[in-house]
XYZ file of C-alpha atoms in Angstrom:
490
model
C 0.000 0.000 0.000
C 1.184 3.552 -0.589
C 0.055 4.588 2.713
C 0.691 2.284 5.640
C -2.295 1.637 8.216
C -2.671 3.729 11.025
C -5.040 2.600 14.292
C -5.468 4.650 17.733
C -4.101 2.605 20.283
C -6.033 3.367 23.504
C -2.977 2.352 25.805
C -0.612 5.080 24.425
C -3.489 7.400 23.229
C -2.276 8.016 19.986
C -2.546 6.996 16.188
C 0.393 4.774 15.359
C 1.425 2.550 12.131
C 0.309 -0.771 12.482
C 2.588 -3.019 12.503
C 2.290 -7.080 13.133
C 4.062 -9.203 15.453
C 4.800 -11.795 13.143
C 4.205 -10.451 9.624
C 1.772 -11.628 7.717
C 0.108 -13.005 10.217
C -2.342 -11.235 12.853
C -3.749 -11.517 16.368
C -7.246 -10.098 16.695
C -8.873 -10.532 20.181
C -12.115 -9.216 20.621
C -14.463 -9.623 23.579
C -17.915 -11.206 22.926
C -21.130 -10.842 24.514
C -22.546 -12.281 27.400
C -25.242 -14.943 26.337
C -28.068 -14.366 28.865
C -30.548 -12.138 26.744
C -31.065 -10.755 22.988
C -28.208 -8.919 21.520
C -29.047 -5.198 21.253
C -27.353 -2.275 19.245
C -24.642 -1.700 21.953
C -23.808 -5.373 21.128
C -24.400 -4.487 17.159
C -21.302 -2.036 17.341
C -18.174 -3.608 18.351
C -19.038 -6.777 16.243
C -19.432 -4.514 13.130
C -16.533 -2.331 14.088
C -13.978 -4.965 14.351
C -15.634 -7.014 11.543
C -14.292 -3.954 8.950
C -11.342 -4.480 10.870
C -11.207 -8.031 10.111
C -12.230 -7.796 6.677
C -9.690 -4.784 6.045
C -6.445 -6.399 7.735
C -7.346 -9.458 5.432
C -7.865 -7.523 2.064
C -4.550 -6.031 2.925
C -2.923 -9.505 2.267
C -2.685 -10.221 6.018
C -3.268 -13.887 7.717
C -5.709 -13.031 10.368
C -6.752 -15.568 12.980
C -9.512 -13.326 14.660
C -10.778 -14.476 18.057
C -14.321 -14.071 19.647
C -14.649 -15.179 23.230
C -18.506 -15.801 24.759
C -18.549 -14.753 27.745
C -20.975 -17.789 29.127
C -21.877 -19.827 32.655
C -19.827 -19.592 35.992
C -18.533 -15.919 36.627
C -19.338 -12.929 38.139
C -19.807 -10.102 35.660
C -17.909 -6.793 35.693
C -15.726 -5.961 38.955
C -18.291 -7.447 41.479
C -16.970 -10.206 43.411
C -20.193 -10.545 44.940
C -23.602 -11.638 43.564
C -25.082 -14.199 41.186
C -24.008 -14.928 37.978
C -26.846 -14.147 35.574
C -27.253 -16.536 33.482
C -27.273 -19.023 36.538
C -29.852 -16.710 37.965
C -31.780 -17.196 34.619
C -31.570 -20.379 34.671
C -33.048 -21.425 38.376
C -35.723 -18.953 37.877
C -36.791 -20.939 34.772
C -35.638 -23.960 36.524
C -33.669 -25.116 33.113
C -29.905 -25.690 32.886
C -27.697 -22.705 32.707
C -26.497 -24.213 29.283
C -29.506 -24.110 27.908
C -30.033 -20.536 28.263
C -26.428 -20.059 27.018
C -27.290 -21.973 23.690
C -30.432 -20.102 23.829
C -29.442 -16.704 23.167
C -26.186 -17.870 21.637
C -27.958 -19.279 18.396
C -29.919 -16.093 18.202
C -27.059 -13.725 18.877
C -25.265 -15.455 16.155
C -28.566 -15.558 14.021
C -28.431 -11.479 14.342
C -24.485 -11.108 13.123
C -25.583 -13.298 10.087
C -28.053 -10.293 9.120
C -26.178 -7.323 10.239
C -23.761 -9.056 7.799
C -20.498 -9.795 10.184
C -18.327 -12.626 9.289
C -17.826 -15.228 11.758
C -14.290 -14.836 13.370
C -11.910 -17.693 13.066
C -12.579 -19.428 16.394
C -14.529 -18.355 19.033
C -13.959 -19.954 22.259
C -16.228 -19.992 25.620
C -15.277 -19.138 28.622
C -16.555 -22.350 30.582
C -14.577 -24.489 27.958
C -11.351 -23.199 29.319
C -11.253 -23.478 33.414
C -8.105 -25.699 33.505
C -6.703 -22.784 31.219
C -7.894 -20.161 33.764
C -6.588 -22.129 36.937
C -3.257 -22.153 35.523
C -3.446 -18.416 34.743
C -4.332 -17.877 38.401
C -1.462 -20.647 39.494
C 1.146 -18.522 37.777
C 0.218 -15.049 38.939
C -0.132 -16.602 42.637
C 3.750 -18.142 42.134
C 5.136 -14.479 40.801
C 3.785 -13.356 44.064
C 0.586 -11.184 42.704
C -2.246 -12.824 44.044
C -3.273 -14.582 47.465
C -5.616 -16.907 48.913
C -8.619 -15.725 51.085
C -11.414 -18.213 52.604
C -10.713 -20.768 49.658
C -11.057 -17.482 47.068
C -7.795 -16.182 45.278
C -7.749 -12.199 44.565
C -5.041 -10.334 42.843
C -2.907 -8.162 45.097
C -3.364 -4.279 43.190
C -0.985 -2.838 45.287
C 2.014 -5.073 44.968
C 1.792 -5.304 41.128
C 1.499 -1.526 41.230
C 5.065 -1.462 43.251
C 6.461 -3.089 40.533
C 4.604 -2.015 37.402
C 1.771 0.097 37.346
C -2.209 -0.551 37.715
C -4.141 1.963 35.306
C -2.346 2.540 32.081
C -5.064 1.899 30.218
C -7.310 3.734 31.842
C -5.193 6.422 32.668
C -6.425 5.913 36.188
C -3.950 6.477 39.609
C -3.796 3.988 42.824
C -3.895 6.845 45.142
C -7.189 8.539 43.555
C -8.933 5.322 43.241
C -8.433 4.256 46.980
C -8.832 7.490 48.266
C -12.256 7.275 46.217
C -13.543 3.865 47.814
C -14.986 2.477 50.618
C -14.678 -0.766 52.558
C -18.322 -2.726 51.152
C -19.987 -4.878 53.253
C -18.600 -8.446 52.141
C -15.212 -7.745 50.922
C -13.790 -8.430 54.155
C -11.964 -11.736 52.170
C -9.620 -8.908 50.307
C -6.421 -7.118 52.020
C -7.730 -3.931 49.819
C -10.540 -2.748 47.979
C -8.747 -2.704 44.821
C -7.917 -6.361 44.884
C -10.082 -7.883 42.399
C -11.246 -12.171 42.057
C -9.388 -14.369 40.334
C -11.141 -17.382 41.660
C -14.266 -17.376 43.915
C -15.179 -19.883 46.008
C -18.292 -21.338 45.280
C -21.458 -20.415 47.917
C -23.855 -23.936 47.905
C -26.605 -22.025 45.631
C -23.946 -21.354 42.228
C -25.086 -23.539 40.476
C -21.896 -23.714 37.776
C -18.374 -24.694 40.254
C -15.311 -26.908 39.129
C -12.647 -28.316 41.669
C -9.954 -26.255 41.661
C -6.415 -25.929 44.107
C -8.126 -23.585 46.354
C -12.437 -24.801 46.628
C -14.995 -25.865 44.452
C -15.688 -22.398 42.657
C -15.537 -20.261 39.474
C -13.140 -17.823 37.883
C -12.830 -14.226 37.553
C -14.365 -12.567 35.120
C -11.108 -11.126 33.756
C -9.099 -14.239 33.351
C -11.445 -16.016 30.724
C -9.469 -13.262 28.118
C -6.092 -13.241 29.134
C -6.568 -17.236 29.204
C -8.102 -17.593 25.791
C -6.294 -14.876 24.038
C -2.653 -16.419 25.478
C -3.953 -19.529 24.191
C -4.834 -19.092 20.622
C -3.032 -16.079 19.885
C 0.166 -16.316 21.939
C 2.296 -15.192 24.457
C 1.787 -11.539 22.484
C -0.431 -10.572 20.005
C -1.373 -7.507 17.860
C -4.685 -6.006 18.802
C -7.404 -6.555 21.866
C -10.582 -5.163 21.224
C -14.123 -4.227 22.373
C -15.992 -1.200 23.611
C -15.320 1.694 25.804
C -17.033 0.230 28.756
C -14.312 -2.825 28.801
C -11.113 -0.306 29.519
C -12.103 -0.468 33.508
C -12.049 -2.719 34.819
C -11.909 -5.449 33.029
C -9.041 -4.817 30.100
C -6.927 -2.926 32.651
C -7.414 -6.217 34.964
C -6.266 -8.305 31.509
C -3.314 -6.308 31.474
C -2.132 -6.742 35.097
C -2.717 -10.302 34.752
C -0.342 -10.620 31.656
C 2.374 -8.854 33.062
C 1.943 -10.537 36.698
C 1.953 -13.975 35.336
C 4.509 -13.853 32.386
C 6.118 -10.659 32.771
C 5.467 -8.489 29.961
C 2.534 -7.079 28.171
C 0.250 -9.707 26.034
C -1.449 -6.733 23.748
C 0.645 -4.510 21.343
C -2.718 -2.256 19.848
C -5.913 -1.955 22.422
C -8.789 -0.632 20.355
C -11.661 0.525 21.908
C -15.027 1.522 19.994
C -17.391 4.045 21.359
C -20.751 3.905 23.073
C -24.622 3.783 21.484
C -26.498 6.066 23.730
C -29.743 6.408 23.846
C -31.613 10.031 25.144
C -27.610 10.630 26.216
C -27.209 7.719 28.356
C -25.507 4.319 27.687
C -27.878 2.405 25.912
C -27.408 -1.738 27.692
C -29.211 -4.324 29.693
C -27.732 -2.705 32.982
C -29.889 0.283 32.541
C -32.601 -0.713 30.962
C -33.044 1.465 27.649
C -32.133 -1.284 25.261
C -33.768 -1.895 22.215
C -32.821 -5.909 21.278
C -32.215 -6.283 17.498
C -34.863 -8.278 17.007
C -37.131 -5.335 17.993
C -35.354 -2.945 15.476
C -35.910 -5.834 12.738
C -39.910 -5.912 13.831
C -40.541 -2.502 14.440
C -41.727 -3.279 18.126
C -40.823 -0.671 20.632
C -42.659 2.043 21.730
C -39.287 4.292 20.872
C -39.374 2.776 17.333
C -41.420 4.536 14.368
C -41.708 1.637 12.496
C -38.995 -1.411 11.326
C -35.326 -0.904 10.121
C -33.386 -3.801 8.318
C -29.739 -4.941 9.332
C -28.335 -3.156 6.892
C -29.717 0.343 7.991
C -28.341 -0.818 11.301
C -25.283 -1.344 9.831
C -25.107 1.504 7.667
C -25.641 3.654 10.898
C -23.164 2.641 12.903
C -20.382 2.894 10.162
C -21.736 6.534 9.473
C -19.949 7.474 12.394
C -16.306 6.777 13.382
C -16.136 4.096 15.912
C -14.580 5.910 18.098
C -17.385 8.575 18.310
C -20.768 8.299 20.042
C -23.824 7.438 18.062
C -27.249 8.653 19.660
C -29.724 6.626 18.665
C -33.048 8.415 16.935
C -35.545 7.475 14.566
C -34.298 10.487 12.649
C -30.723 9.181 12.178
C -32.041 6.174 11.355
C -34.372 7.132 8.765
C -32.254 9.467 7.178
C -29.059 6.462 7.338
C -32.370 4.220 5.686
C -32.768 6.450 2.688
C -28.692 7.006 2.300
C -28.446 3.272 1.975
C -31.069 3.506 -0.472
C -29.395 6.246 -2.481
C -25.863 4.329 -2.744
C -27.730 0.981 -3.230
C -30.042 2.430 -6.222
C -26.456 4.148 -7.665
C -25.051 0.441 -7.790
C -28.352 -1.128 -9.471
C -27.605 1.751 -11.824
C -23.830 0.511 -12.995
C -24.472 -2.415 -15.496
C -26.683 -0.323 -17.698
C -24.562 2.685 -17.995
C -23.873 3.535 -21.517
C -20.314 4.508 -22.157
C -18.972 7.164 -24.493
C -15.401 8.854 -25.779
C -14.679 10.802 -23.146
C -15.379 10.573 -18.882
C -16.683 13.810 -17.807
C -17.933 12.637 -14.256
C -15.521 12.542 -11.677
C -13.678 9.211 -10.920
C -10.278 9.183 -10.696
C -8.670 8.771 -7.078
C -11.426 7.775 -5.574
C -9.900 4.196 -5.052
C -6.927 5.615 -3.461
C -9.192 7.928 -1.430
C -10.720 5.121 0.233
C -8.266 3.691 0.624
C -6.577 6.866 2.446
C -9.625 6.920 4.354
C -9.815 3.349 6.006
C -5.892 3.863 6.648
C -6.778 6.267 8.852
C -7.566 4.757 11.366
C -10.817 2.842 9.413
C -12.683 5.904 8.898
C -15.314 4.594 7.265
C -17.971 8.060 6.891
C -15.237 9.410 4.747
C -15.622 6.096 2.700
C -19.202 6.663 2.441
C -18.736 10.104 2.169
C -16.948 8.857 -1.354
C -19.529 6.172 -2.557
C -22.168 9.259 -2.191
C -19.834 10.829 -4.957
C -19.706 8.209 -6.396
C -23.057 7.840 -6.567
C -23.676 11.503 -7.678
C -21.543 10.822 -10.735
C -23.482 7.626 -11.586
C -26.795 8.893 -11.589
C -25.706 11.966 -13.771
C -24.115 9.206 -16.484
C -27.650 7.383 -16.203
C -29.442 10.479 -16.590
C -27.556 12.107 -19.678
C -25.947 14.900 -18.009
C -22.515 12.967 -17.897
C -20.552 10.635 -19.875
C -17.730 7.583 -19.155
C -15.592 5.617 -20.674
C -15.615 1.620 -20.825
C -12.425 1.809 -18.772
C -13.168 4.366 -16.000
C -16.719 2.655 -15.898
C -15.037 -0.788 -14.922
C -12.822 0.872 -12.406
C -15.905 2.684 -10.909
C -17.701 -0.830 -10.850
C -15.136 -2.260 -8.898
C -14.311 0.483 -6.284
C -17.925 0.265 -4.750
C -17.863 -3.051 -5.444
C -14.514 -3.431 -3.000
C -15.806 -0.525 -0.806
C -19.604 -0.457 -0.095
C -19.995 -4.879 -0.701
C -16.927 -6.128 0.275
C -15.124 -3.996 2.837
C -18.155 -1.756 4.426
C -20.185 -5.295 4.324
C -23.423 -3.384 3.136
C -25.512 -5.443 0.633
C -28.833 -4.428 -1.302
C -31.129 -6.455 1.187
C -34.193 -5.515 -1.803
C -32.196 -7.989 -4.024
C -30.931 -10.716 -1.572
C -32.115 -14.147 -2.210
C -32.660 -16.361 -4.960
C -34.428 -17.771 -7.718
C -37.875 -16.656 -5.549
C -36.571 -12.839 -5.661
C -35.275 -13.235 -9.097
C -39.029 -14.472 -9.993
C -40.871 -11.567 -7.854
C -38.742 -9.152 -10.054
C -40.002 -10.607 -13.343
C -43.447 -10.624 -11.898
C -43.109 -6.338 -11.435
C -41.554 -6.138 -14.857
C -43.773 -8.010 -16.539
C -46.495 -6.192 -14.614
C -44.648 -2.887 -16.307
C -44.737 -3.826 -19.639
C -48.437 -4.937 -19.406
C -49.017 -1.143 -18.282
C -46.463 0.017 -21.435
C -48.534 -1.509 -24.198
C -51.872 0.013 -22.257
C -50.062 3.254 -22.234
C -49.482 2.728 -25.915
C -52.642 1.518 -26.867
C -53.976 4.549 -25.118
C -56.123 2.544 -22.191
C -55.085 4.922 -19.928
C -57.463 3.132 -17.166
C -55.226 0.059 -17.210
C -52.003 2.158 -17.071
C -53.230 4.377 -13.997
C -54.193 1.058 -12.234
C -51.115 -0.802 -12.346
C -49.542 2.361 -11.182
C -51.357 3.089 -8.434
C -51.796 -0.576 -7.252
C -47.948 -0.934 -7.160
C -47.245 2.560 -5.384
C -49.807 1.600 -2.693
C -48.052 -1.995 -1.985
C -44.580 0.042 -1.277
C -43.226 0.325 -4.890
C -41.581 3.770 -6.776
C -42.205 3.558 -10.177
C -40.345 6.445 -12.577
C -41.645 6.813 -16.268
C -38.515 7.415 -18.692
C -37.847 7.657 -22.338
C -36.733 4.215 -21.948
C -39.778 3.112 -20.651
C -40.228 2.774 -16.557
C -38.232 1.959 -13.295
C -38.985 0.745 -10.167
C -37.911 -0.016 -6.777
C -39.389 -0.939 -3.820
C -39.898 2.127 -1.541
């Protein structure tokens, strides 16, 4: 490439040129959901974030093994060491097996990434298939002399790793500020210090999910499951960890202490982070209550929702926006990233009937290198779209006579949206996905069209006005040109 990749590392809070371990090949961690209810949009953005990551890093010519992790049945979540695990809790209210509601959710989370578009990664490991890996994570960081045992519980000791390293580099967050800022909670008593976060839990006789381990019948941490499975498939260090915001503290800054406790150095080389879908300004997630699940943008039903969007408006809004930005969730932005999908998706249907003349007069060249320049940049995909709207633009003018191209610069325009808007941004025209059965439905609108063309010419202007309006009131846009007529579905 003419211009290397840059990416915004999180942990030294600047752009740098990316540049892999062990060229060509790549180490892409990225944290999963938790399977106890519906994915929802705030699960809908790191997927699609670090699937354009995926899918760029590969077009690029590397070897990418990219890693998922579910986060399943056994833990606590976030940096309580107290509590029930949720999808235990789930599962006794139902009174089914906690692995059932795992698989539950899990075949519809993975039945939403299919229509957002987002490739599978390369493995994608669960967190309860790996305990012997987690125990031995725990082992080591208790024989550098970073952890301790505690009622048959193991914790990790913050304030002797951050003698000899330091806690909060990620974060950007200081010992001294964050003790000074908490309080002794009512059964932590088990810890020498606040701070001091589970590695493995003993097991209370209602948790359901426990395995034997050195020190009780318990669980692990919620932050070894990562450094575990990410040492494991991707090596002692890899290139990039990934996930949202909400994952720096506590539980990426956690991954990091663990790595360097337990083999001495850092694991991650590039921590990206994407930003947060709010909703009305707050966080939209589970924790708070304001989610809407997928399923429910798919359907339409929400009382917040005007009416349905497809997965690829969903996509299409969330790569408006740089991932590192917020995205506020409206019906507005929604509807208006709807009809901008629409615009670049009609400008495509548009390319395999252009005519093509002597000369181009519509502008074309450097818009490959442009996107490319773009997703370089640390994958800045709304200046990407920002060029298939141009692109667009010059499209429509060629269809509509106020433009011309040549054969070559038409073929070179086919294939940069092509590359950009189907392969790289992911997006697909969801009006003609399918088969043989769309394929027919199409034929049955055309033939409906040319039914309404011979009325027009025969001068039954009764027919014509029929077919017309009885295919603009079932959702269709139908345009009369000196060709003859177009149509779309609306």
């Amino acid at each position: 490439m003419e211009h290397p990749l840059y990416l915004y590392n999180t942990l030294t809070r600047k752009r740098e040129q990316f540049i892999p371990h062990c060229e060509p090949h790549v180490g892409l961690y990225v944290c999963g959901p938790t399977v106890y209810g519906d994915a929802h949009l705030g699960h809908a953005r790191p997927a699609i974030t670090f699937d354009l990551l995926f899918r760029y890093l590969t077009y690029l010519g590397y070897k990418v093994r990219y890693v998922r992790n579910i986060t399943d049945v056994g833990h606590l979540e976030h940096d309580a060491d107290e509590g029930e695990d949720k999808i235990a809790k789930k599962a006794r209210l139902e009174q089914i097996e906690p692995m059932e509601v795992v698989q539950h959710y899990l075949v519809r989370y993975h039945h939403n990434m299919r229509q957002l578009g987002v490739l599978p990664p390369s493995i994608e490991p669960m967190a309860s298939g790996h305990i012997i890996e987690q125990i031995a994570l725990v082992q080591q960081i208790m024989d550098a002399g970073y952890a301790y045992e505690s009622e048959g519980s193991v914790y990790f000791d913050v304030q002797k790793y951050n003698q000899d390293h330091r806690y909060g580099i990620l974060s950007g967050r200081n010992i001294e500020d964050m003790l000074s800022n908490t309080r002794e909670l009512d059964g932590q008593s088990e810890k020498r210090n606040p701070l001091d976060f589970a590695l493995w839990k003993k097991a209370q006789p209602e948790h359901i999910m426990r395995w034997p381990g050195p020190w009780s019948d318990g669980f692990p941490g919620w932050h070894c499951e990562c450094t575990a499975m990410g040492r494991k498939y991707l090596g002692n260090q890899f290139d990039i960890h990934g996930g949202g915001m909400d994952l720096v503290f506590p539980h990426h800054e956690c991954e990091i202490a663990q790595a360097v406790a337990s083999q001495g150095s850092q694991m991650v080389r590039y921590w990206m982070h994407n930003n947060m879908i709010t909703i009305e300004g707050q966080k939209m997630g589970k924790s708070l209550g304001n989610f809407i699940t997928l399923e429910q943008f798919f359907t339409g039903e929400h009382p917040k929702l005007n009416h349905a969007y497809s997965p690829m408006t969903i996509r299409f809004f969330i790569l408006s926006a740089h991932y590192r930005g917020t995205v506020d969730f409206s019906n507005e932005a929604l509807e208006a990233s709807a009809k901008g999908l629409e615009r670049l998706m009609d400008a495509a249907a548009l390319l395999d009937g252009l005519k093509t003349g002597e000369q181009t007069t519509v502008e074309v060249e450097g818009m490959r290198k442009r996107c490319h320049e773009a997703l370089n940049d640390d994958l800045n995909s709304p200046r990407v779209i920002a060029e298939l709207f141009d692109a667009a633009r010059a499209i429509n003018a060629v269809h509509n006579g106020q433009g011309s191209i040549t054969a070559e610069d038409l073929e070179e325009l086919k294939a940069v949206y092509k590359l950009f808007l189907n392969d790289l941004l992911g997006l697909e025209d969801e009006r003609a996905s399918g088969s043989a059965r769309t394929e027919a439905f199409g034929k049955a609108v055309d033939l409906l069209l040319s039914i309404r063309a011979q009325a027009k010419a025969n001068k039954d202007w009764a027919t014509s006005d029929k077919i017309r309006d009885e295919l603009t009131a079932l959702g269709f846009v139908i345009k009369d040109t000196k060709d003859g007529a177009e149509w779309k579905l609306g």
